[in-house]
Amino acid sequence: MLHNFIRKNILLSEGQGIDHTLIICFAALISIGFIMITSATLDHAYDTRGNSFYFIVKHSIYLVIGIILSVIISRIKLSFYHDYSKIFLFLALIISLSVFFPGLGREVNGAKRWVDLGFITIQVSEISRLFIMFWVCSFICRSDIDKVFNKCLFMIIILSIIILFQRDFGSTALLISTFFAIMLVAGLNWKKLTLYLSLAFIAAIPLIIYQPYRLKRVISFLNPWDDPTGSGYQLIASLLAFGKGGIFGLGLGSSVQKLNYLPESYNDFIFALIAEELGLLFTLVIIILFTIVFFRIIRLANISYDNSLKFASYISFTIGFFITFQALIHILVNIGLAPTKGMGLPFISYGGTNLLMMFIYVGLLVRIQIENRQKISQAVQREY
């Protein structure tokens, strides 16, 4: 029985517990991102910064920092996050509120989502999302899901309200959807889940109506040609990029939309840029890579649960949902199936905080794999 279990999970136990398929997919996504950011920013950087390599150099620095972070995180035992989960909950709330501190928060286009530390600007919701999920995952490991659900939901609502005041509706949606997905995995009753999801949807309606810019985005999403030079401009430019690219694309570096026609082509609309330059077939390759990543992470989560590493299992699920939901939202926005929302494509889009968080996720996944391998090794030693 034990030998069959080890053989079933042999890929996990090879190479110091590293899932090479998962790492290769991450490396492929990061490489695609670097190439596309280079293509998207050369002209833009020269026009705005006087240096064609400005964004590439910054992105490269974030990549190096990210790799270092991954190595450091992979060496920290998961019990650290489990044991100090209440401190992480406290930090999640404090970090989110820090954007409202005078002289610390930075406002861009009416949104106050960033903290300016001088040498780096951090989007705090990226960090607070992970921190509060440490607490949620730890909390549901300690007690029955029906007993802890309301307490977890209450804290998620508190953090979501703070993020909404930062005018970051996308991060709120990502946090809430991931939370309910974890609750479902943990065994929450379907009827109860459906009820709370319905209430969340109903609560989102006045939030959209109350803020004119959100309402305008929804209206422009339904018919962007009603306001082609205003709220519908980005979506129209994105759809044009897909149309021009066709099946095989115009060729790397040949995008027309990136020449100041498609705003944020290296960030929020990089998927559209990929479609224009490399075509529909290559966008399918990216979707396949994200699909493989999702199922490998879910596999890791299930293996962790079988190994009685419950906290590791829930953290794996959380990371899998964070990455997949963010990628899904980005792609749906780019192809016109969701309202325009400032959310990058994981591992591919330009952006400091989000990219660093992706590397932190990688470090956590590597650590989870290592602890699974250690668990299996201990079982083998007890057997003999």
mmCIF file of C-alpha atoms in Angstrom:
data_model
loop_
_atom_site.group_PDB
_atom_site.id
_atom_site.type_symbol
_atom_site.label_atom_id
_atom_site.label_comp_id
_atom_site.label_asym_id
_atom_site.label_seq_id
_atom_site.Cartn_x
_atom_site.Cartn_y
_atom_site.Cartn_z
ATOM 1 C CA MET A 1 0.000 0.000 0.000
ATOM 2 C CA LEU A 2 2.740 2.433 0.996
ATOM 3 C CA HIS A 3 4.869 1.497 -2.008
ATOM 4 C CA ASN A 4 1.947 2.105 -4.384
ATOM 5 C CA PHE A 5 1.414 5.524 -2.839
ATOM 6 C CA ILE A 6 5.100 6.418 -3.323
ATOM 7 C CA ARG A 7 5.074 5.230 -6.933
ATOM 8 C CA LYS A 8 1.896 7.201 -7.605
ATOM 9 C CA ASN A 9 3.608 10.360 -6.391
ATOM 10 C CA ILE A 10 7.105 9.671 -7.746
ATOM 11 C CA LEU A 11 7.220 12.931 -9.725
ATOM 12 C CA LEU A 12 6.736 14.828 -6.510
ATOM 13 C CA SER A 13 9.539 13.023 -4.694
ATOM 14 C CA GLU A 14 12.205 13.392 -7.343
ATOM 15 C CA GLY A 15 14.701 16.250 -7.343
ATOM 16 C CA GLN A 16 14.377 17.355 -3.718
ATOM 17 C CA GLY A 17 10.594 17.327 -3.922
ATOM 18 C CA ILE A 18 10.323 19.704 -6.880
ATOM 19 C CA ASP A 19 7.541 19.286 -9.442
ATOM 20 C CA HIS A 20 9.563 19.923 -12.594
ATOM 21 C CA THR A 21 6.471 20.187 -14.819
ATOM 22 C CA LEU A 22 5.154 23.036 -12.684
ATOM 23 C CA ILE A 23 8.496 24.841 -12.630
ATOM 24 C CA ILE A 24 8.862 24.505 -16.418
ATOM 25 C CA CYS A 25 5.393 26.040 -16.912
ATOM 26 C CA PHE A 26 6.290 28.944 -14.606
ATOM 27 C CA ALA A 27 9.571 29.477 -16.462
ATOM 28 C CA ALA A 28 7.757 29.427 -19.817
ATOM 29 C CA LEU A 29 5.202 32.024 -18.676
ATOM 30 C CA ILE A 30 7.924 34.279 -17.232
ATOM 31 C CA SER A 31 9.962 34.005 -20.452
ATOM 32 C CA ILE A 32 6.940 34.855 -22.598
ATOM 33 C CA GLY A 33 6.284 37.833 -20.335
ATOM 34 C CA PHE A 34 9.843 39.132 -20.668
ATOM 35 C CA ILE A 35 9.751 38.852 -24.473
ATOM 36 C CA MET A 36 6.350 40.541 -24.785
ATOM 37 C CA ILE A 37 7.213 43.333 -22.347
ATOM 38 C CA THR A 38 10.337 43.997 -24.396
ATOM 39 C CA SER A 39 8.247 44.157 -27.556
ATOM 40 C CA ALA A 40 5.574 46.360 -25.966
ATOM 41 C CA THR A 41 7.760 48.919 -24.209
ATOM 42 C CA LEU A 42 10.724 49.771 -26.449
ATOM 43 C CA ASP A 43 8.981 52.604 -28.309
ATOM 44 C CA HIS A 44 6.819 53.640 -25.360
ATOM 45 C CA ALA A 45 9.832 53.846 -23.028
ATOM 46 C CA TYR A 46 11.769 55.949 -25.517
ATOM 47 C CA ASP A 47 8.847 58.364 -25.989
ATOM 48 C CA THR A 48 8.062 58.750 -22.277
ATOM 49 C CA ARG A 49 11.421 58.153 -20.559
ATOM 50 C CA GLY A 50 14.011 58.836 -23.237
ATOM 51 C CA ASN A 51 15.411 55.345 -22.690
ATOM 52 C CA SER A 52 14.115 52.385 -24.706
ATOM 53 C CA PHE A 53 15.209 49.890 -22.068
ATOM 54 C CA TYR A 54 13.701 51.640 -19.029
ATOM 55 C CA PHE A 55 10.841 49.163 -18.450
ATOM 56 C CA ILE A 56 12.929 46.143 -19.424
ATOM 57 C CA VAL A 57 15.617 47.007 -16.876
ATOM 58 C CA LYS A 58 13.017 47.546 -14.126
ATOM 59 C CA HIS A 59 11.288 44.296 -14.997
ATOM 60 C CA SER A 60 14.632 42.463 -14.938
ATOM 61 C CA ILE A 61 15.362 43.833 -11.459
ATOM 62 C CA TYR A 62 11.980 42.572 -10.255
ATOM 63 C CA LEU A 63 12.742 39.171 -11.771
ATOM 64 C CA VAL A 64 16.033 38.927 -9.880
ATOM 65 C CA ILE A 65 14.414 40.048 -6.625
ATOM 66 C CA GLY A 66 11.592 37.589 -7.244
ATOM 67 C CA ILE A 67 13.969 34.647 -7.683
ATOM 68 C CA ILE A 68 15.729 35.569 -4.429
ATOM 69 C CA LEU A 69 12.349 35.812 -2.670
ATOM 70 C CA SER A 70 11.360 32.371 -3.994
ATOM 71 C CA VAL A 71 14.510 30.808 -2.594
ATOM 72 C CA ILE A 72 14.031 32.481 0.802
ATOM 73 C CA ILE A 73 10.327 31.529 1.033
ATOM 74 C CA SER A 74 11.067 27.927 0.041
ATOM 75 C CA ARG A 75 13.305 27.608 3.122
ATOM 76 C CA ILE A 76 10.688 28.800 5.642
ATOM 77 C CA LYS A 77 8.634 26.047 7.263
ATOM 78 C CA LEU A 78 4.891 26.236 6.678
ATOM 79 C CA SER A 79 4.354 25.924 10.424
ATOM 80 C CA PHE A 80 5.609 29.513 10.696
ATOM 81 C CA TYR A 81 2.574 30.830 8.778
ATOM 82 C CA HIS A 82 0.286 28.422 10.612
ATOM 83 C CA ASP A 83 1.519 29.298 14.111
ATOM 84 C CA TYR A 84 1.561 33.065 13.534
ATOM 85 C CA SER A 85 -1.586 33.271 11.400
ATOM 86 C CA LYS A 86 -3.225 35.811 13.746
ATOM 87 C CA ILE A 87 -0.260 38.135 13.279
ATOM 88 C CA PHE A 88 -0.640 37.786 9.501
ATOM 89 C CA LEU A 89 -4.320 38.696 9.845
ATOM 90 C CA PHE A 90 -3.377 41.817 11.804
ATOM 91 C CA LEU A 91 -0.709 42.701 9.209
ATOM 92 C CA ALA A 92 -3.222 42.245 6.377
ATOM 93 C CA LEU A 93 -5.499 44.882 7.896
ATOM 94 C CA ILE A 94 -2.688 47.303 8.828
ATOM 95 C CA ILE A 95 -1.009 47.029 5.429
ATOM 96 C CA SER A 96 -4.334 47.695 3.669
ATOM 97 C CA LEU A 97 -5.006 50.751 5.823
ATOM 98 C CA SER A 98 -1.485 52.112 5.278
ATOM 99 C CA VAL A 99 -2.464 53.619 1.913
ATOM 100 C CA PHE A 100 -4.600 56.144 3.803
ATOM 101 C CA PHE A 101 -1.715 57.327 5.992
ATOM 102 C CA PRO A 102 -0.627 60.882 4.999
ATOM 103 C CA GLY A 103 2.588 60.901 3.013
ATOM 104 C CA LEU A 104 2.601 57.128 2.563
ATOM 105 C CA GLY A 105 -0.270 56.330 0.220
ATOM 106 C CA ARG A 106 0.036 57.132 -3.476
ATOM 107 C CA GLU A 107 -2.971 58.004 -5.635
ATOM 108 C CA VAL A 108 -3.104 57.239 -9.366
ATOM 109 C CA ASN A 109 -6.160 58.082 -11.500
ATOM 110 C CA GLY A 110 -8.315 58.497 -8.392
ATOM 111 C CA ALA A 111 -7.346 55.096 -6.946
ATOM 112 C CA LYS A 112 -5.311 54.932 -3.752
ATOM 113 C CA ARG A 113 -3.898 51.418 -3.882
ATOM 114 C CA TRP A 114 -0.174 51.944 -3.517
ATOM 115 C CA VAL A 115 2.328 52.663 -0.761
ATOM 116 C CA ASP A 116 5.378 54.615 -1.858
ATOM 117 C CA LEU A 117 8.492 53.514 0.019
ATOM 118 C CA GLY A 118 10.823 55.641 -2.091
ATOM 119 C CA PHE A 119 12.809 52.819 -3.683
ATOM 120 C CA ILE A 120 9.702 50.786 -4.540
ATOM 121 C CA THR A 121 5.942 51.279 -4.865
ATOM 122 C CA ILE A 122 3.812 48.454 -3.457
ATOM 123 C CA GLN A 123 0.196 47.611 -4.277
ATOM 124 C CA VAL A 124 -0.879 46.591 -0.785
ATOM 125 C CA SER A 125 -3.931 44.501 -1.718
ATOM 126 C CA GLU A 126 -1.627 41.962 -3.384
ATOM 127 C CA ILE A 127 0.066 41.284 -0.047
ATOM 128 C CA SER A 128 -2.977 41.576 2.226
ATOM 129 C CA ARG A 129 -4.881 38.987 0.160
ATOM 130 C CA LEU A 130 -2.258 36.347 0.846
ATOM 131 C CA PHE A 131 -1.815 37.301 4.501
ATOM 132 C CA ILE A 132 -5.502 37.021 5.353
ATOM 133 C CA MET A 133 -5.701 33.672 3.556
ATOM 134 C CA PHE A 134 -2.888 32.380 5.789
ATOM 135 C CA TRP A 135 -5.217 33.074 8.700
ATOM 136 C CA VAL A 136 -8.281 31.601 6.977
ATOM 137 C CA CYS A 137 -6.432 28.393 6.040
ATOM 138 C CA SER A 138 -5.045 28.077 9.556
ATOM 139 C CA PHE A 139 -8.415 28.762 11.167
ATOM 140 C CA ILE A 140 -10.320 26.138 9.176
ATOM 141 C CA CYS A 141 -7.603 23.594 10.038
ATOM 142 C CA ARG A 142 -8.246 24.079 13.749
ATOM 143 C CA SER A 143 -12.017 23.613 13.821
ATOM 144 C CA ASP A 144 -15.099 22.459 11.927
ATOM 145 C CA ILE A 145 -15.862 24.536 8.825
ATOM 146 C CA ASP A 146 -19.448 25.317 9.884
ATOM 147 C CA LYS A 147 -18.196 26.731 13.183
ATOM 148 C CA VAL A 148 -15.516 29.010 11.729
ATOM 149 C CA PHE A 149 -17.145 30.095 8.462
ATOM 150 C CA ASN A 150 -18.975 33.148 9.811
ATOM 151 C CA LYS A 151 -15.862 34.436 11.598
ATOM 152 C CA CYS A 152 -13.755 33.983 8.458
ATOM 153 C CA LEU A 153 -16.402 35.645 6.305
ATOM 154 C CA PHE A 154 -16.584 38.609 8.685
ATOM 155 C CA MET A 155 -12.826 39.281 8.405
ATOM 156 C CA ILE A 156 -12.921 38.837 4.625
ATOM 157 C CA ILE A 157 -15.722 41.418 4.440
ATOM 158 C CA ILE A 158 -13.726 43.867 6.601
ATOM 159 C CA LEU A 159 -10.664 43.570 4.354
ATOM 160 C CA SER A 160 -12.826 43.754 1.216
ATOM 161 C CA ILE A 161 -14.388 47.018 2.400
ATOM 162 C CA ILE A 162 -10.933 48.508 2.982
ATOM 163 C CA ILE A 163 -9.830 47.425 -0.509
ATOM 164 C CA LEU A 164 -13.015 48.868 -2.016
ATOM 165 C CA PHE A 165 -12.163 52.234 -0.456
ATOM 166 C CA GLN A 166 -8.896 51.971 -2.368
ATOM 167 C CA ARG A 167 -11.081 51.751 -5.522
ATOM 168 C CA ASP A 168 -9.799 48.267 -6.291
ATOM 169 C CA PHE A 169 -12.910 46.306 -7.208
ATOM 170 C CA GLY A 170 -10.883 43.659 -9.079
ATOM 171 C CA SER A 171 -8.819 42.687 -6.029
ATOM 172 C CA THR A 172 -11.991 42.493 -3.961
ATOM 173 C CA ALA A 173 -13.623 40.159 -6.476
ATOM 174 C CA LEU A 174 -10.477 38.005 -6.591
ATOM 175 C CA LEU A 175 -10.292 37.761 -2.796
ATOM 176 C CA ILE A 176 -13.973 36.907 -2.325
ATOM 177 C CA SER A 177 -14.057 34.335 -5.144
ATOM 178 C CA THR A 178 -10.924 32.628 -3.772
ATOM 179 C CA PHE A 179 -12.355 32.624 -0.240
ATOM 180 C CA PHE A 180 -15.596 30.937 -1.307
ATOM 181 C CA ALA A 181 -13.665 28.434 -3.428
ATOM 182 C CA ILE A 182 -11.580 27.483 -0.386
ATOM 183 C CA MET A 183 -14.714 27.185 1.736
ATOM 184 C CA LEU A 184 -16.188 24.834 -0.850
ATOM 185 C CA VAL A 185 -13.027 22.716 -0.840
ATOM 186 C CA ALA A 186 -13.096 22.662 2.974
ATOM 187 C CA GLY A 187 -16.577 21.152 2.930
ATOM 188 C CA LEU A 188 -18.988 24.074 3.253
ATOM 189 C CA ASN A 189 -22.583 23.091 2.512
ATOM 190 C CA TRP A 190 -23.628 23.852 -1.083
ATOM 191 C CA LYS A 191 -26.878 25.514 -0.026
ATOM 192 C CA LYS A 192 -25.080 27.799 2.405
ATOM 193 C CA LEU A 193 -22.443 28.616 -0.221
ATOM 194 C CA THR A 194 -25.098 29.450 -2.834
ATOM 195 C CA LEU A 195 -26.919 31.693 -0.367
ATOM 196 C CA TYR A 196 -23.830 33.714 0.519
ATOM 197 C CA LEU A 197 -22.716 33.962 -3.116
ATOM 198 C CA SER A 198 -26.149 35.320 -4.021
ATOM 199 C CA LEU A 199 -25.888 37.885 -1.223
ATOM 200 C CA ALA A 200 -22.401 38.879 -2.435
ATOM 201 C CA PHE A 201 -23.741 39.367 -5.968
ATOM 202 C CA ILE A 202 -26.642 41.463 -4.699
ATOM 203 C CA ALA A 203 -24.253 43.559 -2.575
ATOM 204 C CA ALA A 204 -22.069 44.210 -5.639
ATOM 205 C CA ILE A 205 -24.921 45.840 -7.578
ATOM 206 C CA PRO A 206 -25.181 49.049 -5.471
ATOM 207 C CA LEU A 207 -21.374 49.218 -5.357
ATOM 208 C CA ILE A 208 -21.364 49.379 -9.150
ATOM 209 C CA ILE A 209 -24.247 51.839 -9.377
ATOM 210 C CA TYR A 210 -22.882 54.068 -6.585
ATOM 211 C CA GLN A 211 -19.585 54.656 -8.390
ATOM 212 C CA PRO A 212 -20.169 56.301 -11.811
ATOM 213 C CA TYR A 213 -16.860 55.059 -13.245
ATOM 214 C CA ARG A 214 -17.789 51.435 -12.433
ATOM 215 C CA LEU A 215 -21.234 51.839 -13.968
ATOM 216 C CA LYS A 216 -19.677 53.385 -17.056
ATOM 217 C CA ARG A 217 -17.326 50.396 -17.388
ATOM 218 C CA VAL A 218 -20.232 47.958 -17.220
ATOM 219 C CA ILE A 219 -22.204 49.911 -19.826
ATOM 220 C CA SER A 220 -19.183 50.206 -22.136
ATOM 221 C CA PHE A 221 -18.528 46.472 -21.726
ATOM 222 C CA LEU A 222 -22.044 45.724 -22.987
ATOM 223 C CA ASN A 223 -21.579 48.005 -26.020
ATOM 224 C CA PRO A 224 -18.155 49.708 -26.236
ATOM 225 C CA TRP A 225 -19.064 51.377 -29.549
ATOM 226 C CA ASP A 226 -21.522 53.650 -27.728
ATOM 227 C CA ASP A 227 -18.513 55.610 -26.452
ATOM 228 C CA PRO A 228 -15.589 54.631 -28.747
ATOM 229 C CA THR A 229 -13.316 57.495 -27.663
ATOM 230 C CA GLY A 230 -14.142 57.291 -23.956
ATOM 231 C CA SER A 231 -15.062 54.371 -21.724
ATOM 232 C CA GLY A 232 -15.185 51.905 -24.616
ATOM 233 C CA TYR A 233 -11.821 52.870 -26.087
ATOM 234 C CA GLN A 234 -9.639 50.244 -24.361
ATOM 235 C CA LEU A 235 -11.955 47.349 -25.157
ATOM 236 C CA ILE A 236 -12.282 48.385 -28.806
ATOM 237 C CA ALA A 237 -8.496 48.668 -29.128
ATOM 238 C CA SER A 238 -8.132 45.238 -27.530
ATOM 239 C CA LEU A 239 -10.645 43.645 -29.890
ATOM 240 C CA LEU A 240 -8.905 45.277 -32.843
ATOM 241 C CA ALA A 241 -5.644 43.695 -31.704
ATOM 242 C CA PHE A 242 -7.273 40.248 -31.739
ATOM 243 C CA GLY A 243 -8.785 40.935 -35.150
ATOM 244 C CA LYS A 244 -5.493 42.077 -36.681
ATOM 245 C CA GLY A 245 -3.548 39.168 -35.224
ATOM 246 C CA GLY A 246 -5.747 36.461 -36.664
ATOM 247 C CA ILE A 247 -4.599 32.871 -36.277
ATOM 248 C CA PHE A 248 -0.832 33.295 -36.688
ATOM 249 C CA GLY A 249 -0.264 36.945 -35.698
ATOM 250 C CA LEU A 250 1.509 39.864 -37.370
ATOM 251 C CA GLY A 251 4.903 38.761 -36.074
ATOM 252 C CA LEU A 252 6.870 39.560 -32.928
ATOM 253 C CA GLY A 253 7.387 43.325 -32.614
ATOM 254 C CA SER A 254 4.888 44.112 -35.389
ATOM 255 C CA SER A 255 1.967 45.243 -33.239
ATOM 256 C CA VAL A 256 0.207 48.425 -34.310
ATOM 257 C CA GLN A 257 -2.003 48.762 -31.227
ATOM 258 C CA LYS A 258 0.966 49.093 -28.868
ATOM 259 C CA LEU A 259 1.923 52.378 -30.589
ATOM 260 C CA ASN A 260 -0.144 54.456 -28.155
ATOM 261 C CA TYR A 261 -3.428 52.987 -29.403
ATOM 262 C CA LEU A 262 -3.893 50.325 -26.698
ATOM 263 C CA PRO A 263 -3.250 51.760 -23.204
ATOM 264 C CA GLU A 264 -1.424 49.467 -20.758
ATOM 265 C CA SER A 265 -0.547 47.039 -23.554
ATOM 266 C CA TYR A 266 2.360 45.745 -21.445
ATOM 267 C CA ASN A 267 0.206 45.235 -18.357
ATOM 268 C CA ASP A 268 -3.608 45.088 -18.263
ATOM 269 C CA PHE A 269 -3.931 44.240 -21.977
ATOM 270 C CA ILE A 270 -0.836 42.168 -22.655
ATOM 271 C CA PHE A 271 -2.947 39.173 -23.689
ATOM 272 C CA ALA A 272 -4.402 41.263 -26.532
ATOM 273 C CA LEU A 273 -0.878 42.284 -27.558
ATOM 274 C CA ILE A 274 0.178 38.625 -27.628
ATOM 275 C CA ALA A 275 -2.839 37.843 -29.807
ATOM 276 C CA GLU A 276 -1.924 40.619 -32.242
ATOM 277 C CA GLU A 277 1.751 39.733 -32.586
ATOM 278 C CA LEU A 278 1.741 35.947 -32.146
ATOM 279 C CA GLY A 279 -1.824 35.039 -33.064
ATOM 280 C CA LEU A 280 -4.691 32.988 -31.716
ATOM 281 C CA LEU A 281 -2.665 29.771 -31.681
ATOM 282 C CA PHE A 282 -0.113 31.208 -29.268
ATOM 283 C CA THR A 283 -2.822 32.553 -26.949
ATOM 284 C CA LEU A 284 -4.097 28.980 -26.764
ATOM 285 C CA VAL A 285 -0.597 27.879 -25.739
ATOM 286 C CA ILE A 286 -0.735 30.350 -22.845
ATOM 287 C CA ILE A 287 -4.178 29.112 -21.798
ATOM 288 C CA ILE A 288 -2.865 25.531 -21.874
ATOM 289 C CA LEU A 289 0.101 26.530 -19.689
ATOM 290 C CA PHE A 290 -2.206 28.094 -17.098
ATOM 291 C CA THR A 291 -4.441 25.010 -17.238
ATOM 292 C CA ILE A 292 -1.469 22.732 -16.542
ATOM 293 C CA VAL A 293 -0.373 25.011 -13.689
ATOM 294 C CA PHE A 294 -3.841 24.864 -12.140
ATOM 295 C CA PHE A 295 -4.142 21.082 -12.262
ATOM 296 C CA ARG A 296 -0.577 20.519 -11.006
ATOM 297 C CA ILE A 297 -1.246 22.806 -8.040
ATOM 298 C CA ILE A 298 -4.571 21.054 -7.323
ATOM 299 C CA ARG A 299 -2.712 17.732 -7.529
ATOM 300 C CA LEU A 300 -0.205 19.026 -5.003
ATOM 301 C CA ALA A 301 -3.045 20.150 -2.736
ATOM 302 C CA ASN A 302 -4.648 16.693 -2.864
ATOM 303 C CA ILE A 303 -1.325 14.960 -2.182
ATOM 304 C CA SER A 304 -0.761 17.266 0.798
ATOM 305 C CA TYR A 305 -4.185 16.380 2.171
ATOM 306 C CA ASP A 306 -3.450 12.655 1.753
ATOM 307 C CA ASN A 307 -0.196 13.210 3.641
ATOM 308 C CA SER A 308 -2.115 14.841 6.526
ATOM 309 C CA LEU A 309 -0.620 18.238 5.670
ATOM 310 C CA LYS A 310 -3.971 19.995 5.841
ATOM 311 C CA PHE A 311 -2.655 23.551 6.110
ATOM 312 C CA ALA A 312 -0.303 22.965 3.157
ATOM 313 C CA SER A 313 -3.226 21.606 1.181
ATOM 314 C CA TYR A 314 -5.388 24.700 1.750
ATOM 315 C CA ILE A 315 -2.481 27.029 0.941
ATOM 316 C CA SER A 316 -1.940 25.135 -2.325
ATOM 317 C CA PHE A 317 -5.609 25.511 -3.203
ATOM 318 C CA THR A 318 -5.440 29.223 -2.345
ATOM 319 C CA ILE A 319 -2.446 29.842 -4.599
ATOM 320 C CA GLY A 320 -4.027 27.810 -7.398
ATOM 321 C CA PHE A 321 -7.231 29.840 -7.199
ATOM 322 C CA PHE A 322 -5.394 33.172 -6.938
ATOM 323 C CA ILE A 323 -3.341 32.494 -10.078
ATOM 324 C CA THR A 324 -6.146 30.922 -12.096
ATOM 325 C CA PHE A 325 -8.869 33.435 -11.225
ATOM 326 C CA GLN A 326 -6.544 36.360 -11.967
ATOM 327 C CA ALA A 327 -5.544 34.865 -15.317
ATOM 328 C CA LEU A 328 -9.197 34.170 -16.127
ATOM 329 C CA ILE A 329 -10.302 37.721 -15.278
ATOM 330 C CA HIS A 330 -7.464 39.202 -17.368
ATOM 331 C CA ILE A 331 -8.278 37.043 -20.396
ATOM 332 C CA LEU A 332 -12.044 37.647 -20.165
ATOM 333 C CA VAL A 333 -11.468 41.421 -19.989
ATOM 334 C CA ASN A 334 -9.138 41.317 -22.991
ATOM 335 C CA ILE A 335 -11.578 39.389 -25.171
ATOM 336 C CA GLY A 336 -14.553 41.525 -24.120
ATOM 337 C CA LEU A 337 -16.390 39.015 -21.921
ATOM 338 C CA ALA A 338 -15.932 40.988 -18.677
ATOM 339 C CA PRO A 339 -15.921 44.723 -17.816
ATOM 340 C CA THR A 340 -12.569 46.466 -18.091
ATOM 341 C CA LYS A 341 -10.569 45.894 -14.924
ATOM 342 C CA GLY A 342 -6.961 46.759 -14.137
ATOM 343 C CA MET A 343 -5.560 43.289 -13.562
ATOM 344 C CA GLY A 344 -2.370 41.907 -15.055
ATOM 345 C CA LEU A 345 -1.752 38.439 -16.470
ATOM 346 C CA PRO A 346 0.157 36.364 -13.843
ATOM 347 C CA PHE A 347 3.902 35.930 -14.543
ATOM 348 C CA ILE A 348 3.542 37.742 -17.895
ATOM 349 C CA SER A 349 2.365 41.323 -17.327
ATOM 350 C CA TYR A 350 4.712 44.110 -16.307
ATOM 351 C CA GLY A 351 4.281 45.154 -12.710
ATOM 352 C CA GLY A 352 6.400 45.036 -9.587
ATOM 353 C CA THR A 353 4.190 43.881 -6.712
ATOM 354 C CA ASN A 354 2.151 41.344 -8.662
ATOM 355 C CA LEU A 355 5.248 39.776 -10.207
ATOM 356 C CA LEU A 356 6.975 39.532 -6.821
ATOM 357 C CA MET A 357 3.852 37.926 -5.347
ATOM 358 C CA MET A 358 3.918 35.321 -8.111
ATOM 359 C CA PHE A 359 7.475 34.419 -7.122
ATOM 360 C CA ILE A 360 6.372 34.212 -3.475
ATOM 361 C CA TYR A 361 3.658 31.775 -4.586
ATOM 362 C CA VAL A 362 6.325 29.719 -6.367
ATOM 363 C CA GLY A 363 8.457 29.678 -3.210
ATOM 364 C CA LEU A 364 5.470 28.525 -1.130
ATOM 365 C CA LEU A 365 4.629 25.770 -3.619
ATOM 366 C CA VAL A 366 8.225 24.551 -3.619
ATOM 367 C CA ARG A 367 8.171 24.497 0.194
ATOM 368 C CA ILE A 368 4.917 22.513 0.173
ATOM 369 C CA GLN A 369 6.455 19.984 -2.209
ATOM 370 C CA ILE A 370 9.551 19.652 -0.028
ATOM 371 C CA GLU A 371 7.471 19.053 3.103
ATOM 372 C CA ASN A 372 5.460 16.412 1.256
ATOM 373 C CA ARG A 373 8.667 14.657 0.298
ATOM 374 C CA GLN A 374 9.848 14.810 3.896
ATOM 375 C CA LYS A 375 6.532 13.329 5.033
ATOM 376 C CA ILE A 376 6.857 10.463 2.556
ATOM 377 C CA SER A 377 10.470 9.817 3.600
ATOM 378 C CA GLN A 378 9.465 9.667 7.264
ATOM 379 C CA ALA A 379 6.718 7.173 6.381
ATOM 380 C CA VAL A 380 9.223 4.983 4.525
ATOM 381 C CA GLN A 381 11.627 5.042 7.489
ATOM 382 C CA ARG A 382 8.844 4.002 9.879
ATOM 383 C CA GLU A 383 7.865 1.191 7.503
ATOM 384 C CA TYR A 384 11.362 -0.258 7.650
#
